[in-house]
GROMACS .gro file of C-alpha atoms in nm:
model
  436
    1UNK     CA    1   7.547   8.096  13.007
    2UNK     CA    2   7.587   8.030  12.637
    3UNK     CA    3   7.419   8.297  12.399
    4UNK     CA    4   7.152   8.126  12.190
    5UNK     CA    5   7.295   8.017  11.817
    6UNK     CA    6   7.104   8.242  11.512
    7UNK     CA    7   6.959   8.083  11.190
    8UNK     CA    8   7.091   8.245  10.949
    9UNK     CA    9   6.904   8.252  10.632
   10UNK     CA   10   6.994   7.863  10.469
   11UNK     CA   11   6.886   7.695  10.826
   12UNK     CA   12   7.239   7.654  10.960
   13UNK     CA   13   7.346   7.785  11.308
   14UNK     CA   14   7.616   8.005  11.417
   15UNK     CA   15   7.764   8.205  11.683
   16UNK     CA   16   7.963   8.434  11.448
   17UNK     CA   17   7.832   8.804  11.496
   18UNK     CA   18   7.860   8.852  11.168
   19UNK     CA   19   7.633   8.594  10.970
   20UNK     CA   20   7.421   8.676  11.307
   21UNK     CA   21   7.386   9.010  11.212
   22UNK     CA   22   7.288   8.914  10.858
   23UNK     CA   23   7.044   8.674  10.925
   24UNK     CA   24   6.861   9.004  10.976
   25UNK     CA   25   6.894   9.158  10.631
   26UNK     CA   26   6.627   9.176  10.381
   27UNK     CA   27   6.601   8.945  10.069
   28UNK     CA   28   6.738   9.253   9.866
   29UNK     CA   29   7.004   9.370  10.102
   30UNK     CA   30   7.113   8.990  10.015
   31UNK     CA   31   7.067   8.962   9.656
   32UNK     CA   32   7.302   9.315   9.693
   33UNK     CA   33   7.576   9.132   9.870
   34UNK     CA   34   7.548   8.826   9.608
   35UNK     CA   35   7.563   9.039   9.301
   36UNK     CA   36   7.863   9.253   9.466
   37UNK     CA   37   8.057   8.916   9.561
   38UNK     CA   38   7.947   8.749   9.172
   39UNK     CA   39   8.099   9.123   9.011
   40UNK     CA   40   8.381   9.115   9.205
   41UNK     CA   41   8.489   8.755   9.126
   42UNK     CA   42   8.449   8.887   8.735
   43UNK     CA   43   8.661   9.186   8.784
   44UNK     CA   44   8.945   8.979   8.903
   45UNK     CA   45   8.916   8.691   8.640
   46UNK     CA   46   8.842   8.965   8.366
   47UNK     CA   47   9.227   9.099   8.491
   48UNK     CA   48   9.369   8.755   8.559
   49UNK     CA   49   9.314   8.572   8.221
   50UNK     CA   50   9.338   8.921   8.070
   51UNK     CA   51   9.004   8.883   7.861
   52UNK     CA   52   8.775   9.243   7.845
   53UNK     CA   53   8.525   9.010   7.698
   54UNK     CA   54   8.368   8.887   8.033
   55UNK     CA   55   8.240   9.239   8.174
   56UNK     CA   56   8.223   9.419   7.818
   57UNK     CA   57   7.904   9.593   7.735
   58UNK     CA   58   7.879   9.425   7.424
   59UNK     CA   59   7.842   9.113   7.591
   60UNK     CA   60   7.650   9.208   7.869
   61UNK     CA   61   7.353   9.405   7.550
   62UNK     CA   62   7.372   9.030   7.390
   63UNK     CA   63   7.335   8.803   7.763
   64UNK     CA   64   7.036   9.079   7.799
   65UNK     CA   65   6.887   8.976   7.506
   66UNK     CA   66   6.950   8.660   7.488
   67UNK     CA   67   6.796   8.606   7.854
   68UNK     CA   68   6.487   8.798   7.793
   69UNK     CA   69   6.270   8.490   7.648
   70UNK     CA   70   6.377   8.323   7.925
   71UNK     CA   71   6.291   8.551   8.182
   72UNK     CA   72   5.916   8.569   8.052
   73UNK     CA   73   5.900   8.214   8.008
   74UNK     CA   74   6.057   8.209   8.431
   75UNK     CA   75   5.775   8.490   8.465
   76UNK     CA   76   5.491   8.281   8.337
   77UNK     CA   77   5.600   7.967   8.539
   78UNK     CA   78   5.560   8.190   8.823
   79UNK     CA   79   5.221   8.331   8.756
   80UNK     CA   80   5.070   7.933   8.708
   81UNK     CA   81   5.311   7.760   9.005
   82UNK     CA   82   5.236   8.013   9.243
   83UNK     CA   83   4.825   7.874   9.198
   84UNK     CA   84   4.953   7.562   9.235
   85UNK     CA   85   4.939   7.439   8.856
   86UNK     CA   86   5.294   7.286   8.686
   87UNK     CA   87   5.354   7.467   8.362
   88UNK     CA   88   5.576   7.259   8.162
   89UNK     CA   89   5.353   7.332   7.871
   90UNK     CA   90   5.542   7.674   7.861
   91UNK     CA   91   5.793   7.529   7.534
   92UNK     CA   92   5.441   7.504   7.368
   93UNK     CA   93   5.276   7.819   7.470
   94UNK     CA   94   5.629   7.989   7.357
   95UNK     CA   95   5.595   7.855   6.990
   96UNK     CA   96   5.250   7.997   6.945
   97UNK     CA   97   5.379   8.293   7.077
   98UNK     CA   98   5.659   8.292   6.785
   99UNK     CA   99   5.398   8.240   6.543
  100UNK     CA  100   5.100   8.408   6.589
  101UNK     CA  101   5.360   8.751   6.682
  102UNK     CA  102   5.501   8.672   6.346
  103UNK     CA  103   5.221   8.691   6.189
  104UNK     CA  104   5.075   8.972   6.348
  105UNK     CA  105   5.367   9.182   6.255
  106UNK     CA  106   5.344   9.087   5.946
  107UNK     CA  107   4.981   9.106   5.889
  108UNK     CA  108   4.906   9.454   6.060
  109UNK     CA  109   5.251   9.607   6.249
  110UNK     CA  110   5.508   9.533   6.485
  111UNK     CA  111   5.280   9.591   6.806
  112UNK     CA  112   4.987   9.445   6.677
  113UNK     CA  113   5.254   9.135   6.677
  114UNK     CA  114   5.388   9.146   7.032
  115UNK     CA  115   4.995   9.190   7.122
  116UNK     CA  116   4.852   8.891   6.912
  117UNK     CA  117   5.222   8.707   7.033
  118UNK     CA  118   5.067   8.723   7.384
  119UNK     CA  119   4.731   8.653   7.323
  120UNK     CA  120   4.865   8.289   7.148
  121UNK     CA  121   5.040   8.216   7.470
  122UNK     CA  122   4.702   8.349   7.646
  123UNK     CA  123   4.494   8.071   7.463
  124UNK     CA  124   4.807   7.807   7.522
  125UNK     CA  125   4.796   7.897   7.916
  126UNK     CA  126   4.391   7.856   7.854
  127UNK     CA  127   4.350   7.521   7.720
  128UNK     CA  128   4.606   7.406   7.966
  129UNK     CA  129   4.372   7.559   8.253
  130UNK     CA  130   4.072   7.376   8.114
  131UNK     CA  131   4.257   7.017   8.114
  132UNK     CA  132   4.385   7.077   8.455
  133UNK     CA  133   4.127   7.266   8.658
  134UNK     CA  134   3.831   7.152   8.498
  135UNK     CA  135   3.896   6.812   8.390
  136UNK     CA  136   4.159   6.743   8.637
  137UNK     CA  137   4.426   6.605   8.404
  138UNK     CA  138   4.764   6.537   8.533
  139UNK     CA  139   4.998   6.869   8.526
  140UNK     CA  140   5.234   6.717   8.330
  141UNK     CA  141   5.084   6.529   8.082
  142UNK     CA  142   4.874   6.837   7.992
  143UNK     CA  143   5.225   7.011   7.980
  144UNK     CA  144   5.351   6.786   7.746
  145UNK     CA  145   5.023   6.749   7.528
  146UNK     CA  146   5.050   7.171   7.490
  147UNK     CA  147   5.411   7.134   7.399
  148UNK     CA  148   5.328   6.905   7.102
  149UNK     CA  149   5.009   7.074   7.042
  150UNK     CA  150   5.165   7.402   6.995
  151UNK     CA  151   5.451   7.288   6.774
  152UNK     CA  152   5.178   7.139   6.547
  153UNK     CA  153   4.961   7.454   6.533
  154UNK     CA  154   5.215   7.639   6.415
  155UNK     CA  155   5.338   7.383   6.154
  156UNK     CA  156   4.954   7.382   6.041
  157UNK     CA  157   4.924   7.736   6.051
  158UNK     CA  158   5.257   7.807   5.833
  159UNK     CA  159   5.121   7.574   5.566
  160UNK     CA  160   4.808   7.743   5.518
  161UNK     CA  161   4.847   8.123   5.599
  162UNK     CA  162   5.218   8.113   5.405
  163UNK     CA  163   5.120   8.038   5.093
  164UNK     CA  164   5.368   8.037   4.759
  165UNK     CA  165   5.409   8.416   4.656
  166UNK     CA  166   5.440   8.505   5.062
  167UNK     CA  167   5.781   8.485   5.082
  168UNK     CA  168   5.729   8.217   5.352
  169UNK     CA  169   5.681   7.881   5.388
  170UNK     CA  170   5.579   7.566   5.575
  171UNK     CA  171   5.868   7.649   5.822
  172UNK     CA  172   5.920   7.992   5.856
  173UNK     CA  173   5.699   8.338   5.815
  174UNK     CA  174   5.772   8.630   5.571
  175UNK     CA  175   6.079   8.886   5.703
  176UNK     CA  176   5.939   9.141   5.883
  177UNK     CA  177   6.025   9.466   5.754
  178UNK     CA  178   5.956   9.670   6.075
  179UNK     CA  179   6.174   9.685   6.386
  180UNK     CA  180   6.090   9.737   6.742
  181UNK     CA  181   6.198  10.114   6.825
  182UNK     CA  182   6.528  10.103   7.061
  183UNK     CA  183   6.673  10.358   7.322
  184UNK     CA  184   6.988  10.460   7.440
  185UNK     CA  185   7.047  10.659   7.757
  186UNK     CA  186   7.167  10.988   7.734
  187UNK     CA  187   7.499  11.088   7.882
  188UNK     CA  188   7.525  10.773   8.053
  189UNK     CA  189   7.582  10.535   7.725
  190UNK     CA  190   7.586  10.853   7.436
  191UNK     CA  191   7.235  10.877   7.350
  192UNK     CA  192   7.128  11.130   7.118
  193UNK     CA  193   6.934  11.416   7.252
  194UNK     CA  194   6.735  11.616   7.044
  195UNK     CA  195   6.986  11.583   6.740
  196UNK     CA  196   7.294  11.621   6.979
  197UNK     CA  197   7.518  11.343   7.081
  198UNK     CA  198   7.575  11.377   7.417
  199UNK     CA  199   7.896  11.216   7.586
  200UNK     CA  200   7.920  10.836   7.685
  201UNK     CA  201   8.047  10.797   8.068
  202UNK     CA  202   7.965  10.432   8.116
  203UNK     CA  203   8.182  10.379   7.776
  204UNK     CA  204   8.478  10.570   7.848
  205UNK     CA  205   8.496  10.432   8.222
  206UNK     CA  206   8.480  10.066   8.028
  207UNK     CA  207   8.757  10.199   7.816
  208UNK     CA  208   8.954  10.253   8.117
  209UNK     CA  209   9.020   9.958   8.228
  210UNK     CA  210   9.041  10.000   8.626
  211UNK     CA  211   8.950   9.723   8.821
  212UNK     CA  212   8.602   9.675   8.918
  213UNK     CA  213   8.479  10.060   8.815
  214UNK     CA  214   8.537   9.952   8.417
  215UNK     CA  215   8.382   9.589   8.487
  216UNK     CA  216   8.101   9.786   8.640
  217UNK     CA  217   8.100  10.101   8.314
  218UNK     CA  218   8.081   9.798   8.050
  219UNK     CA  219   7.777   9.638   8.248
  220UNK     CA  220   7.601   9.941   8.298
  221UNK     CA  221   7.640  10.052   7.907
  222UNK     CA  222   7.544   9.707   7.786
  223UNK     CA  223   7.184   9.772   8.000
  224UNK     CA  224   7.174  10.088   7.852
  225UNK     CA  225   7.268  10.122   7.513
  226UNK     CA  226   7.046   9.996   7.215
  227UNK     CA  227   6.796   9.855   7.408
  228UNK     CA  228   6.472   9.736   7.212
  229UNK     CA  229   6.141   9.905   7.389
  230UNK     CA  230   6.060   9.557   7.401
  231UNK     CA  231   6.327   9.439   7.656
  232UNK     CA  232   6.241   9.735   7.844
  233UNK     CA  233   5.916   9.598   7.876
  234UNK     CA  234   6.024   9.275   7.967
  235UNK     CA  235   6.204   9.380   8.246
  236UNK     CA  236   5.984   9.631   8.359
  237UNK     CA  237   5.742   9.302   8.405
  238UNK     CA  238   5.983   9.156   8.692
  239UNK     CA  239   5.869   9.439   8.951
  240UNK     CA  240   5.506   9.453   8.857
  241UNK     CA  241   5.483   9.090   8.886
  242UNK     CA  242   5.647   9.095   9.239
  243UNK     CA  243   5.388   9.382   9.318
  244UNK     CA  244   5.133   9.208   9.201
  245UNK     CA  245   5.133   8.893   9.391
  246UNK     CA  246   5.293   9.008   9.697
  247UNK     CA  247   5.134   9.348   9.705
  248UNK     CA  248   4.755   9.317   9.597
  249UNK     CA  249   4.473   9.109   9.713
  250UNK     CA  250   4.441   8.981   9.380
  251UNK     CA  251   4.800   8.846   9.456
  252UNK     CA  252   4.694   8.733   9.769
  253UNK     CA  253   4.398   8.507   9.640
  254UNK     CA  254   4.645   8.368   9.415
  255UNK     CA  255   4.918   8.210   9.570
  256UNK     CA  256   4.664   8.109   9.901
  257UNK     CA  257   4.520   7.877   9.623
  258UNK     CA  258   4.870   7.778   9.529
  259UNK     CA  259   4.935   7.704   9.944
  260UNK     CA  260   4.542   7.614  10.025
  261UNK     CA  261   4.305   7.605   9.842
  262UNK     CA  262   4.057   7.446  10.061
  263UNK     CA  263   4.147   7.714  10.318
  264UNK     CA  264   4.146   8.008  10.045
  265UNK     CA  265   3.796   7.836   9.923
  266UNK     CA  266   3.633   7.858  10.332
  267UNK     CA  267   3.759   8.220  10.305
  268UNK     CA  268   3.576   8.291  10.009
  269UNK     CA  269   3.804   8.310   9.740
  270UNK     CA  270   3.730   8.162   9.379
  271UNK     CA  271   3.965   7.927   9.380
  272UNK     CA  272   3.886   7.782   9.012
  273UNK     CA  273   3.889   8.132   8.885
  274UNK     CA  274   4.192   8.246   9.005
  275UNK     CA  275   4.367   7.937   8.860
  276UNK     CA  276   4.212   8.013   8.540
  277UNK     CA  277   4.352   8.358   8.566
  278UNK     CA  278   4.663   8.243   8.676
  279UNK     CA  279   4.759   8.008   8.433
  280UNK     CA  280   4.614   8.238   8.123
  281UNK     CA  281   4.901   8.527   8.265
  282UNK     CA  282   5.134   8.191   8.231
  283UNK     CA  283   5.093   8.156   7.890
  284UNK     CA  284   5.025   8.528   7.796
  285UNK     CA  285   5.368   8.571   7.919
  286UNK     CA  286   5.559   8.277   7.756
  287UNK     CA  287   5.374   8.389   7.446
  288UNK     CA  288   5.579   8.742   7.490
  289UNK     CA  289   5.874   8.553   7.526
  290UNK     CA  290   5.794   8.372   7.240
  291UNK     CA  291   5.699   8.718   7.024
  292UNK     CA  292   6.006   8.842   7.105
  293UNK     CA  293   6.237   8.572   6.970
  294UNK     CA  294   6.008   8.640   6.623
  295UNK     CA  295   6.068   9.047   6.665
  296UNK     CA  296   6.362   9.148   6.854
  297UNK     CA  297   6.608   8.857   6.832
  298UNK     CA  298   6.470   8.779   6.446
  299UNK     CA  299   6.244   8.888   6.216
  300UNK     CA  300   6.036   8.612   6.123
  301UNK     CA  301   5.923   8.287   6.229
  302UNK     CA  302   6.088   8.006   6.228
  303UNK     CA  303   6.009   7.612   6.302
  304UNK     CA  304   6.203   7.501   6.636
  305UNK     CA  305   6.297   7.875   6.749
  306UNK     CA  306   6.221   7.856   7.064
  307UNK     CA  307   6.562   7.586   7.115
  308UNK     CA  308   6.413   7.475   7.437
  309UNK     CA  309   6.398   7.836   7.593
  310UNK     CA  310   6.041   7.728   7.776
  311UNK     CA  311   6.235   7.474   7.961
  312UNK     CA  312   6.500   7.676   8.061
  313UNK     CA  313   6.256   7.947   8.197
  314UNK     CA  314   6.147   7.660   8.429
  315UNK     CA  315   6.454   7.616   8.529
  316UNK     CA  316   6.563   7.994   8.604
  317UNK     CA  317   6.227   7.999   8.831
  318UNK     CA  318   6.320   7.711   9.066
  319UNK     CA  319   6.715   7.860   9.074
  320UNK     CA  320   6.477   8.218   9.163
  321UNK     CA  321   6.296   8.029   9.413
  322UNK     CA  322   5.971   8.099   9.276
  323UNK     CA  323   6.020   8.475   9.274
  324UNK     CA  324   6.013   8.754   8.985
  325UNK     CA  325   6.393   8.896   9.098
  326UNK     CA  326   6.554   8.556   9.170
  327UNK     CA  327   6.411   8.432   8.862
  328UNK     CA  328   6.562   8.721   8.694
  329UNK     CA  329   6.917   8.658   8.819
  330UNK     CA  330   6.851   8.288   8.685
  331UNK     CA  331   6.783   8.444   8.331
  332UNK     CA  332   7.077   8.640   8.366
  333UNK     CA  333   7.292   8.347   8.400
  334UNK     CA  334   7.148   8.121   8.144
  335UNK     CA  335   7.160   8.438   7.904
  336UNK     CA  336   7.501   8.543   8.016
  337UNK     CA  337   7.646   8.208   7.937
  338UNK     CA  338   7.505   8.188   7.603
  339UNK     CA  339   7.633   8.503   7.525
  340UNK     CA  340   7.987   8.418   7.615
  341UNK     CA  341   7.965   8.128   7.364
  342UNK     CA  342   7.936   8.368   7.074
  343UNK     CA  343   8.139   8.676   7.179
  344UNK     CA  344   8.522   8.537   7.229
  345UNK     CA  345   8.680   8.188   7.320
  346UNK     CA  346   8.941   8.361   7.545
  347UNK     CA  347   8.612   8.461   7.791
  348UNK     CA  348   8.527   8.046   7.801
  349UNK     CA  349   8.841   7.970   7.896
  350UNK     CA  350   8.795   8.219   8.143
  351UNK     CA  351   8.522   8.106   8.272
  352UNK     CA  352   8.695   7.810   8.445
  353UNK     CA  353   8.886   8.054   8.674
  354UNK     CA  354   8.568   8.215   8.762
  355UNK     CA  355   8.355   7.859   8.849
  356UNK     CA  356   8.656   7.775   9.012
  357UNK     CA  357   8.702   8.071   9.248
  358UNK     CA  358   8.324   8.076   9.289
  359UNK     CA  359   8.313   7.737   9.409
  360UNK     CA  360   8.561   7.799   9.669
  361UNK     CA  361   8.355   8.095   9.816
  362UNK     CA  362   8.051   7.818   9.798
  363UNK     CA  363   8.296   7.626  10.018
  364UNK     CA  364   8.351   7.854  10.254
  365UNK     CA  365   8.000   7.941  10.298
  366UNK     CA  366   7.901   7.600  10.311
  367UNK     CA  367   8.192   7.531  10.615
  368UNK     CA  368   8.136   7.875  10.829
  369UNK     CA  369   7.773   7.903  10.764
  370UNK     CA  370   7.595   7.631  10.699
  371UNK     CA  371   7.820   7.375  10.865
  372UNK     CA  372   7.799   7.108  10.588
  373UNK     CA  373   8.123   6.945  10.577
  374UNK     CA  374   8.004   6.725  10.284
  375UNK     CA  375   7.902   6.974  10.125
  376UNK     CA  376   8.227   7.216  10.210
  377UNK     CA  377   8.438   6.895  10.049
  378UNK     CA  378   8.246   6.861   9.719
  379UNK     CA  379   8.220   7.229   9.642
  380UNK     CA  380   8.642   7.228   9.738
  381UNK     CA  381   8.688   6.951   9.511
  382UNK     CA  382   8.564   7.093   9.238
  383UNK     CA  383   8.685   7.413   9.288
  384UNK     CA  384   9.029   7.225   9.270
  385UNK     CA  385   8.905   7.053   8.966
  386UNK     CA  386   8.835   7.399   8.772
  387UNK     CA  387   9.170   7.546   8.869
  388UNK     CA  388   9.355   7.250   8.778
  389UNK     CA  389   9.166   7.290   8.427
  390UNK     CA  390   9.236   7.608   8.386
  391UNK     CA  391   9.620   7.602   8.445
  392UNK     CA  392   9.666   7.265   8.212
  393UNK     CA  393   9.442   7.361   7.908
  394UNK     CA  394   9.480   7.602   7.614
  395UNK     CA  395   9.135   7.628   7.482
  396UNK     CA  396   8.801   7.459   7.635
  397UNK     CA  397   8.499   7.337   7.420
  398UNK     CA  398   8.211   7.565   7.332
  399UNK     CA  399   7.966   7.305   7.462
  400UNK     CA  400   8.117   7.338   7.814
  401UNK     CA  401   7.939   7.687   7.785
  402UNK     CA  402   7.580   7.555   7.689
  403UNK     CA  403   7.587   7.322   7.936
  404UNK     CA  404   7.721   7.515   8.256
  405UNK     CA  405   7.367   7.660   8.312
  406UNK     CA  406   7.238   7.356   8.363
  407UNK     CA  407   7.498   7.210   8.632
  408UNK     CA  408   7.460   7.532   8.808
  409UNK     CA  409   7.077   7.442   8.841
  410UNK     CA  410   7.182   7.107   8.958
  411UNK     CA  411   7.415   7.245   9.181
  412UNK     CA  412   7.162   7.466   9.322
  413UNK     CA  413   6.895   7.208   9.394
  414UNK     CA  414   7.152   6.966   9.565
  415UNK     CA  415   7.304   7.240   9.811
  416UNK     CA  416   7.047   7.535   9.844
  417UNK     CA  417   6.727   7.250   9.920
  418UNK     CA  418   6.664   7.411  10.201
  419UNK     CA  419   6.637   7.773  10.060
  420UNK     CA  420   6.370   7.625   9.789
  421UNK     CA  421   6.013   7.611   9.875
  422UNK     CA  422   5.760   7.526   9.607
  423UNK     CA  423   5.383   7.580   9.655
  424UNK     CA  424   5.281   7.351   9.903
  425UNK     CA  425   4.993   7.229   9.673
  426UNK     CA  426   5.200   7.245   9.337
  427UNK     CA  427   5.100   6.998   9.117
  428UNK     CA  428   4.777   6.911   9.325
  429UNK     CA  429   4.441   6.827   9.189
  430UNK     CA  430   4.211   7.005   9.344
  431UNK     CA  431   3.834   6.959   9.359
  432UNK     CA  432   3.573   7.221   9.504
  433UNK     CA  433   3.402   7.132   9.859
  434UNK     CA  434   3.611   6.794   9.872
  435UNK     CA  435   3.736   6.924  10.211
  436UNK     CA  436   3.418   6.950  10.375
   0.00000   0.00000   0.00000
């Protein structure tokens, strides 16, 4: 008799023990096994094209800030997809984050910024709750009405508040003269401790260079040196947003209106209330994102300096698979990138070895697991394409960095469909008691 095939996670069938046994594994035991594989293809480009600048900590402390506005913009799609509202208005609800934390820090403090930051988002994430669960406007065009909106409030707002004699202007604030406090770890990345300096073990393994144990000393001192209490923050957000909707009732009301709401509404739940609530934590959290472009990665307002980060937060939560961690990773990658574009050109032209060799363990997957031959040939192909790239060029264009996020997103939706699962009702309109 032939033993029954398992479904591994992906949907493919296979006999081999091995995928069999991890079909089992939790989602973190995976994420473990993907971040170990992603490192490990770093430590051996990193030693292959001979560039430090891929695993260094100074480029992991920039990719961590730069991918910070992106992961609360990811966050707040969450929060509002997860009730079953599209957020696209999240570009929108960013910029009156940028301003009104501006302002605020320049009006009354640095905190009273990142508070009156999130409380512009809040009132973004409101008025895009009103048009869509009240009035029942499409999800997008409300998006895009916020977006404009938003860039207009703050144009409006500059021109009155930032007066001649301000030292701001129609398109940008005052300079804020206060910083966000930051921390270093002691003894791990040589922070000081109680006047001492105490020693630095994540730098000096980094200054070994040893495969793999240095890659993994310069990430670790890049998360742990000079970090704003901000980012800290941030990141502390990505758990307590997990816990909260998969480990509270509140949670639990939340996404059943994002699944079914007609079923959530027999069962009690306040369906329009929790979309309200929902969708106000969207835009309380792109306005964060949004304050902390004005604090941490400036110190002022300025018109258009969001760059599009709102959008790119959408996409990190789709590559996440509309969860906190996996939307994390996705910030990670859209941060890392753009931090490789500013630290060294040697690390983009590594880069090609690295899509290249991590195509080719795509392909494999995609043959052994999955069983997509289709898929197995395109993913070979252009792991063929990178390496040929590599070997034949001297230097590769800048913009090849800005734009690999993006065909990573693409790449994601065309061969991971079957891993991503939006809300069921996602974009819905829904109307109380239409069900009975």
């Amino acid at each position: 008799m032939t033993a029954p095939s398992t479904i591994p996670p992906g949907g493919a069938t296979t006999d081999n023990p091995t995928f069999a046994a991890m079909a089992g594994w939790a989602a973190w035991q995976r994420a473990g096994l993907y971040a170990l594989i992603g490192l490990l293809l770093l430590a051996i480009t990193r030693v292959v094209a001979d560039t430090s600048e891929l695993t260094s900590s100074g480029t992991t402390g920039a990719a961590l800030r730069l991918g910070v506005p992106i992961l609360l913009a990811a966050l707040g799609g969450i929060y509002s997809e997860r009730s079953g509202i599209i957020n696209i208005g999240l570009e929108g609800m960013m910029v009156l984050g940028t301003w009104f934390g501006a302002w605020g820090a320049w009006e009354f403090g640095i905190w009273w910024g990142v508070a009156l930051g999130l409380l512009g988002g809040a009132i973004g994430g409101l008025v895009h709750a009103i048009a869509t669960v009240t009035f029942g406007v499409d999800h997008i065009i409300s998006g895009v009405a916020i977006n404009i909106l938003g860039a207009g409030i703050a144009r409006y707002l500059s021109v009155i508040t930032y007066t001649s004699g301000t030292g701001g202007g129609a398109n940008q604030s005052p300079p804020i003269n206060q910083d966000i406090p930051t921390v270093t770890v002691p003894f791990l990345a040589g922070g000081d401790l109680f006047g001492w300096q105490s020693p630095d073990l994540f730098g000096w393994l980094e200054e070994q260079g040893w495969f793999l144990v240095s890659d993994v000393g310069g990430i670790l001192k890049g998360l742990t040196w000079n970090v704003s209490l901000f980012t800290v923050l941030a990141l502390a957000l990505v758990p307590f947003t997990w816990w909260l909707l998969w480990r509270t009732a509140f949670g639990l009301r939340l996404r059943s209106c994002g699944e079914n709401p007609e079923a959530a509404e027999s069962l009690g739940v306040p369906v329009y209330r929790m979309k309200y609530a929902a969708v106000s934590l969207s835009g309380a959290m792109a306005g964060l994102g949004g304050a902390y472009l004005a604090l941490v990665a400036s110190n002022l307002y300025r018109e258009g300096q969001t760059g599009g980060r709102g959008f790119i937060g959408l996409a990190a939560m789709i590559f996440g698979n509309w969860n906190p961690f996996g939307a994390a990773g996705g910030a990670g990658l859209f941060g890392f990138t753009d931090a490789l574009q500013l630290r060294s050109d040697a690390a983009i032209q590594a880069l090609l070895l690295f899509v290249a060799m991590l195509s080719a363990v795509l392909a494999l997957r995609a043959w052994f697991v999955l069983r997509k031959p289709i898929s197995t040939a395109v993913l070979a192909a252009t792991s063929v394409g990178f390496l040929v790239w590599y070997i034949v060029s001297d230097e590769v264009p800048r913009q090849f960095v800005t734009f690999t996020p993006y065909v990573v997103t693409l790449l994601v939706l065309a061969f991971a469909t079957q891993r991503l699962r939006p809300p069921a009702w996602n974009g819905r309109v829904y109307r109380k008691g239409e069900a009975h």
